[in-house]
C-alpha cells in the first residue's frame, strides 16, 4: 500500500478530492485516512511539522500494515529562481539522507535536491545562504520519512509544491510559534499577528490563499502520477 505523509491536513486537501472510499482510521495521529486512488488502496497521514513527528507517523502506519512505498508530500520553499509559486518539485535527493525515486507523470514538474531541516526558513537572507549549498528547495519532514524508508526497506519519493519562492519571506518567525512537541501553536500565531495586525494579517491571508492553490496543484499532480 502506498503511504502519503504530510505535516498538516491542508497539504492533503488537494489529494483528497481525487480519492474514493475515504475512511477515517482511529490511529494516534493528527490525521489519518484510507481510500482508493486510481483504484489502488492508499493511506494518507499528517502528524505535524519536522522529521520526528513525520517519522512517528510512518512508525504508526508500519504497526498496522505493510507499505509498498512512502511518499513525503506537502509544501516547500524555493531556494532557486527557477522555482515559482505552485510549481511541483520532485526531489531526486534529500541532502544528507539519500536519493529519492521519480514518479512518472504527464504533468510538468521540476526536479532537484531537497534540503530537509527541522525549522522554518523565514527570511530571504537565509534562503540565499541555503541556496548556496546547491539545494533547490527546503522543507521539514522528508528527511524523517526518507530515514524510515531506508530502515523499513521501502521505496521513497518526495513530492512537494512551492508555496514561497526564493525572494519571499514570512511576516512571522514561525519557529517561535512551535510548541514543545514541535507542532505550531495557533494561539501563538494569533497573538503575534495581533501585535502587528496591519502587516501580518494581510500577509497571512495571502499565504493562506496560495497554500490552497498549491494544495490543489499538488493533489492534481499526485492523482496523475504513478509511483
mmCIF file of C-alpha atoms in Angstrom:
data_model
loop_
_atom_site.group_PDB
_atom_site.id
_atom_site.type_symbol
_atom_site.label_atom_id
_atom_site.label_comp_id
_atom_site.label_asym_id
_atom_site.label_seq_id
_atom_site.Cartn_x
_atom_site.Cartn_y
_atom_site.Cartn_z
ATOM 1 C CA UNK A 1 0.000 0.000 0.000
ATOM 2 C CA UNK A 2 1.241 3.497 -0.840
ATOM 3 C CA UNK A 3 1.526 5.868 2.108
ATOM 4 C CA UNK A 4 1.365 9.649 1.666
ATOM 5 C CA UNK A 5 2.948 11.513 4.583
ATOM 6 C CA UNK A 6 2.282 15.218 5.149
ATOM 7 C CA UNK A 7 2.704 17.610 8.052
ATOM 8 C CA UNK A 8 -0.793 19.090 8.007
ATOM 9 C CA UNK A 9 -4.197 18.109 6.690
ATOM 10 C CA UNK A 10 -4.331 21.154 4.391
ATOM 11 C CA UNK A 11 -1.404 19.704 2.425
ATOM 12 C CA UNK A 12 -3.597 16.680 1.702
ATOM 13 C CA UNK A 13 -6.790 18.548 0.791
ATOM 14 C CA UNK A 14 -5.980 18.684 -2.916
ATOM 15 C CA UNK A 15 -5.329 14.948 -2.997
ATOM 16 C CA UNK A 16 -8.436 14.031 -1.024
ATOM 17 C CA UNK A 17 -10.766 15.237 -3.794
ATOM 18 C CA UNK A 18 -9.293 12.550 -6.064
ATOM 19 C CA UNK A 19 -9.619 9.715 -3.538
ATOM 20 C CA UNK A 20 -12.587 7.336 -3.411
ATOM 21 C CA UNK A 21 -13.929 5.330 -0.479
ATOM 22 C CA UNK A 22 -12.298 7.623 2.082
ATOM 23 C CA UNK A 23 -12.454 6.238 5.615
ATOM 24 C CA UNK A 24 -11.165 7.665 8.886
ATOM 25 C CA UNK A 25 -8.839 5.423 10.892
ATOM 26 C CA UNK A 26 -8.614 5.591 14.666
ATOM 27 C CA UNK A 27 -4.830 5.810 14.944
ATOM 28 C CA UNK A 28 -3.000 8.164 17.362
ATOM 29 C CA UNK A 29 -2.015 10.682 14.658
ATOM 30 C CA UNK A 30 -3.282 14.178 13.857
ATOM 31 C CA UNK A 31 -4.936 12.984 10.630
ATOM 32 C CA UNK A 32 -5.354 9.518 9.098
ATOM 33 C CA UNK A 33 -7.462 8.420 6.149
ATOM 34 C CA UNK A 34 -7.587 5.311 4.000
ATOM 35 C CA UNK A 35 -9.003 5.350 0.493
ATOM 36 C CA UNK A 36 -8.553 4.403 -3.148
ATOM 37 C CA UNK A 37 -6.553 6.435 -5.652
ATOM 38 C CA UNK A 38 -6.812 5.280 -9.254
ATOM 39 C CA UNK A 39 -8.241 2.012 -7.969
ATOM 40 C CA UNK A 40 -5.378 1.320 -5.564
ATOM 41 C CA UNK A 41 -5.653 1.465 -1.803
ATOM 42 C CA UNK A 42 -3.649 4.207 -0.102
ATOM 43 C CA UNK A 43 -3.185 5.722 3.338
ATOM 44 C CA UNK A 44 -2.799 9.450 3.979
ATOM 45 C CA UNK A 45 -1.361 10.688 7.262
ATOM 46 C CA UNK A 46 -0.380 14.031 8.789
ATOM 47 C CA UNK A 47 1.234 14.389 12.184
ATOM 48 C CA UNK A 48 2.779 17.852 12.434
ATOM 49 C CA UNK A 49 5.978 19.529 11.225
ATOM 50 C CA UNK A 50 9.516 18.226 11.428
ATOM 51 C CA UNK A 51 11.323 14.903 10.965
ATOM 52 C CA UNK A 52 10.491 13.457 14.384
ATOM 53 C CA UNK A 53 6.717 13.750 14.014
ATOM 54 C CA UNK A 54 6.885 12.543 10.405
ATOM 55 C CA UNK A 55 8.950 9.542 11.442
ATOM 56 C CA UNK A 56 6.492 8.713 14.206
ATOM 57 C CA UNK A 57 3.673 8.801 11.650
ATOM 58 C CA UNK A 58 5.464 6.245 9.482
ATOM 59 C CA UNK A 59 6.115 4.033 12.508
ATOM 60 C CA UNK A 60 2.409 4.089 13.336
ATOM 61 C CA UNK A 61 1.476 3.072 9.790
ATOM 62 C CA UNK A 62 4.028 0.262 9.948
ATOM 63 C CA UNK A 63 2.390 -1.093 13.104
ATOM 64 C CA UNK A 64 -0.882 -1.541 11.251
ATOM 65 C CA UNK A 65 0.029 -2.645 7.731
ATOM 66 C CA UNK A 66 2.656 -3.288 5.083
ATOM 67 C CA UNK A 67 3.959 -0.422 2.962
ATOM 68 C CA UNK A 68 4.750 -0.585 -0.770
ATOM 69 C CA UNK A 69 6.014 2.981 -0.947
ATOM 70 C CA UNK A 70 6.470 6.096 1.173
ATOM 71 C CA UNK A 71 5.726 9.469 -0.424
ATOM 72 C CA UNK A 72 6.652 12.590 1.540
ATOM 73 C CA UNK A 73 4.333 15.317 0.307
ATOM 74 C CA UNK A 74 3.415 18.881 1.181
ATOM 75 C CA UNK A 75 4.601 22.446 0.874
ATOM 76 C CA UNK A 76 8.151 23.657 0.338
ATOM 77 C CA UNK A 77 10.102 26.861 -0.066
ATOM 78 C CA UNK A 78 12.026 27.561 -3.234
ATOM 79 C CA UNK A 79 15.723 28.334 -2.923
ATOM 80 C CA UNK A 80 16.415 28.978 -6.600
ATOM 81 C CA UNK A 81 14.819 31.474 -9.039
ATOM 82 C CA UNK A 82 13.769 28.607 -11.314
ATOM 83 C CA UNK A 83 11.077 27.543 -8.849
ATOM 84 C CA UNK A 84 7.898 29.584 -8.974
ATOM 85 C CA UNK A 85 4.838 29.594 -6.732
ATOM 86 C CA UNK A 86 2.737 26.432 -7.108
ATOM 87 C CA UNK A 87 5.400 24.614 -9.134
ATOM 88 C CA UNK A 88 5.591 20.893 -8.450
ATOM 89 C CA UNK A 89 9.012 19.860 -7.183
ATOM 90 C CA UNK A 90 10.061 16.208 -7.194
ATOM 91 C CA UNK A 91 13.274 15.597 -5.308
ATOM 92 C CA UNK A 92 15.927 13.314 -6.757
ATOM 93 C CA UNK A 93 17.857 13.546 -3.496
ATOM 94 C CA UNK A 94 17.259 14.523 0.097
ATOM 95 C CA UNK A 95 20.543 16.126 1.042
ATOM 96 C CA UNK A 96 22.355 14.239 3.770
ATOM 97 C CA UNK A 97 19.956 11.296 3.669
ATOM 98 C CA UNK A 98 19.971 9.750 0.211
ATOM 99 C CA UNK A 99 18.350 9.525 -3.219
ATOM 100 C CA UNK A 100 14.639 9.698 -3.936
ATOM 101 C CA UNK A 101 12.768 7.916 -6.709
ATOM 102 C CA UNK A 102 10.936 9.705 -9.511
ATOM 103 C CA UNK A 103 7.290 9.007 -10.311
ATOM 104 C CA UNK A 104 6.031 9.117 -13.873
ATOM 105 C CA UNK A 105 3.502 11.779 -14.816
ATOM 106 C CA UNK A 106 2.018 13.502 -17.838
ATOM 107 C CA UNK A 107 2.086 16.758 -15.880
ATOM 108 C CA UNK A 108 5.013 19.167 -15.781
ATOM 109 C CA UNK A 109 7.260 19.053 -12.732
ATOM 110 C CA UNK A 110 10.736 20.155 -11.742
ATOM 111 C CA UNK A 111 13.436 18.114 -10.079
ATOM 112 C CA UNK A 112 16.458 18.784 -7.918
ATOM 113 C CA UNK A 113 17.972 18.483 -4.482
ATOM 114 C CA UNK A 114 15.780 18.890 -1.426
ATOM 115 C CA UNK A 115 17.060 20.231 1.880
ATOM 116 C CA UNK A 116 15.055 18.919 4.836
ATOM 117 C CA UNK A 117 15.649 20.682 8.172
ATOM 118 C CA UNK A 118 13.779 20.978 11.450
ATOM 119 C CA UNK A 119 12.993 24.679 11.250
ATOM 120 C CA UNK A 120 11.038 27.122 9.126
ATOM 121 C CA UNK A 121 13.188 29.214 6.798
ATOM 122 C CA UNK A 122 11.537 32.576 7.308
ATOM 123 C CA UNK A 123 13.793 35.176 5.639
ATOM 124 C CA UNK A 124 15.052 35.855 2.141
ATOM 125 C CA UNK A 125 18.572 36.127 3.532
ATOM 126 C CA UNK A 126 18.506 32.632 4.989
ATOM 127 C CA UNK A 127 17.125 31.265 1.729
ATOM 128 C CA UNK A 128 20.010 32.866 -0.141
ATOM 129 C CA UNK A 129 22.545 31.194 2.153
ATOM 130 C CA UNK A 130 20.867 27.796 1.893
ATOM 131 C CA UNK A 131 20.674 28.156 -1.864
ATOM 132 C CA UNK A 132 24.467 28.334 -1.981
ATOM 133 C CA UNK A 133 24.619 24.732 -0.726
ATOM 134 C CA UNK A 134 23.200 23.506 -4.028
ATOM 135 C CA UNK A 135 19.761 22.794 -2.616
ATOM 136 C CA UNK A 136 16.824 23.744 -4.824
ATOM 137 C CA UNK A 137 14.045 23.638 -2.226
ATOM 138 C CA UNK A 138 13.627 23.356 1.524
ATOM 139 C CA UNK A 139 11.060 21.745 3.813
ATOM 140 C CA UNK A 140 10.875 19.990 7.180
ATOM 141 C CA UNK A 141 9.675 16.366 7.025
ATOM 142 C CA UNK A 142 11.235 14.496 4.085
ATOM 143 C CA UNK A 143 14.408 13.557 5.972
ATOM 144 C CA UNK A 144 12.367 11.799 8.644
ATOM 145 C CA UNK A 145 10.307 9.901 6.072
ATOM 146 C CA UNK A 146 13.367 9.028 3.980
ATOM 147 C CA UNK A 147 15.167 7.644 7.009
ATOM 148 C CA UNK A 148 12.197 5.393 7.807
ATOM 149 C CA UNK A 149 12.031 4.263 4.178
ATOM 150 C CA UNK A 150 15.650 3.137 4.450
ATOM 151 C CA UNK A 151 15.000 1.478 7.808
ATOM 152 C CA UNK A 152 11.998 -0.452 6.511
ATOM 153 C CA UNK A 153 13.428 -1.047 3.010
ATOM 154 C CA UNK A 154 10.541 0.727 1.296
ATOM 155 C CA UNK A 155 10.716 2.819 -1.929
ATOM 156 C CA UNK A 156 10.835 6.529 -1.164
ATOM 157 C CA UNK A 157 9.565 9.581 -3.043
ATOM 158 C CA UNK A 158 9.453 13.261 -2.122
ATOM 159 C CA UNK A 159 6.887 15.356 -3.985
ATOM 160 C CA UNK A 160 6.422 18.965 -2.962
ATOM 161 C CA UNK A 161 4.690 22.107 -4.138
ATOM 162 C CA UNK A 162 6.261 25.552 -3.826
ATOM 163 C CA UNK A 163 4.364 27.942 -1.560
ATOM 164 C CA UNK A 164 7.072 30.585 -1.092
ATOM 165 C CA UNK A 165 9.748 31.460 -3.616
ATOM 166 C CA UNK A 166 13.429 32.260 -3.186
ATOM 167 C CA UNK A 167 12.722 36.000 -2.871
ATOM 168 C CA UNK A 168 9.816 35.750 -0.419
ATOM 169 C CA UNK A 169 9.925 35.631 3.371
ATOM 170 C CA UNK A 170 7.299 35.262 6.078
ATOM 171 C CA UNK A 171 5.806 38.039 8.258
ATOM 172 C CA UNK A 172 6.419 35.982 11.406
ATOM 173 C CA UNK A 173 9.196 33.798 12.719
ATOM 174 C CA UNK A 174 7.170 30.605 12.779
ATOM 175 C CA UNK A 175 9.918 28.821 14.697
ATOM 176 C CA UNK A 176 8.864 30.878 17.724
ATOM 177 C CA UNK A 177 5.318 29.603 17.261
ATOM 178 C CA UNK A 178 6.186 25.935 17.838
ATOM 179 C CA UNK A 179 5.237 24.026 20.956
ATOM 180 C CA UNK A 180 7.498 21.658 22.856
ATOM 181 C CA UNK A 181 6.314 18.744 20.724
ATOM 182 C CA UNK A 182 7.197 20.614 17.526
ATOM 183 C CA UNK A 183 3.675 21.448 16.394
ATOM 184 C CA UNK A 184 2.659 25.019 15.629
ATOM 185 C CA UNK A 185 0.587 26.850 18.230
ATOM 186 C CA UNK A 186 -2.328 28.641 16.579
ATOM 187 C CA UNK A 187 -2.717 30.731 19.743
ATOM 188 C CA UNK A 188 0.864 31.975 19.496
ATOM 189 C CA UNK A 189 0.446 32.790 15.810
ATOM 190 C CA UNK A 190 -2.733 34.751 16.509
ATOM 191 C CA UNK A 191 -1.144 36.620 19.413
ATOM 192 C CA UNK A 192 1.876 37.556 17.304
ATOM 193 C CA UNK A 193 -0.350 38.694 14.456
ATOM 194 C CA UNK A 194 -2.440 40.902 16.754
ATOM 195 C CA UNK A 195 0.696 42.776 17.786
ATOM 196 C CA UNK A 196 1.219 43.878 14.154
ATOM 197 C CA UNK A 197 -2.174 43.433 12.526
ATOM 198 C CA UNK A 198 -1.693 45.826 9.634
ATOM 199 C CA UNK A 199 1.375 43.958 8.447
ATOM 200 C CA UNK A 200 0.850 40.359 9.496
ATOM 201 C CA UNK A 201 -2.826 39.687 8.774
ATOM 202 C CA UNK A 202 -2.687 40.697 5.074
ATOM 203 C CA UNK A 203 0.395 38.512 4.587
ATOM 204 C CA UNK A 204 -1.210 35.552 6.353
ATOM 205 C CA UNK A 205 -4.321 35.912 4.197
ATOM 206 C CA UNK A 206 -2.150 35.984 1.090
ATOM 207 C CA UNK A 207 -0.262 32.898 2.267
ATOM 208 C CA UNK A 208 -3.490 31.052 3.028
ATOM 209 C CA UNK A 209 -4.829 31.712 -0.466
ATOM 210 C CA UNK A 210 -1.615 30.497 -2.026
ATOM 211 C CA UNK A 211 -1.478 27.340 0.056
ATOM 212 C CA UNK A 212 -4.988 26.454 -1.093
ATOM 213 C CA UNK A 213 -3.927 26.805 -4.731
ATOM 214 C CA UNK A 214 -0.734 24.911 -4.007
ATOM 215 C CA UNK A 215 -2.578 22.033 -2.350
ATOM 216 C CA UNK A 216 -4.865 21.743 -5.351
ATOM 217 C CA UNK A 217 -1.899 21.683 -7.741
ATOM 218 C CA UNK A 218 -0.173 19.056 -5.618
ATOM 219 C CA UNK A 219 -3.280 16.887 -5.447
ATOM 220 C CA UNK A 220 -3.801 17.067 -9.212
ATOM 221 C CA UNK A 221 -0.208 16.004 -9.772
ATOM 222 C CA UNK A 222 -0.341 13.128 -7.299
ATOM 223 C CA UNK A 223 -3.560 11.840 -8.840
ATOM 224 C CA UNK A 224 -1.878 11.754 -12.257
ATOM 225 C CA UNK A 225 1.459 10.336 -11.087
ATOM 226 C CA UNK A 226 2.398 6.661 -10.988
ATOM 227 C CA UNK A 227 4.677 5.508 -8.201
#
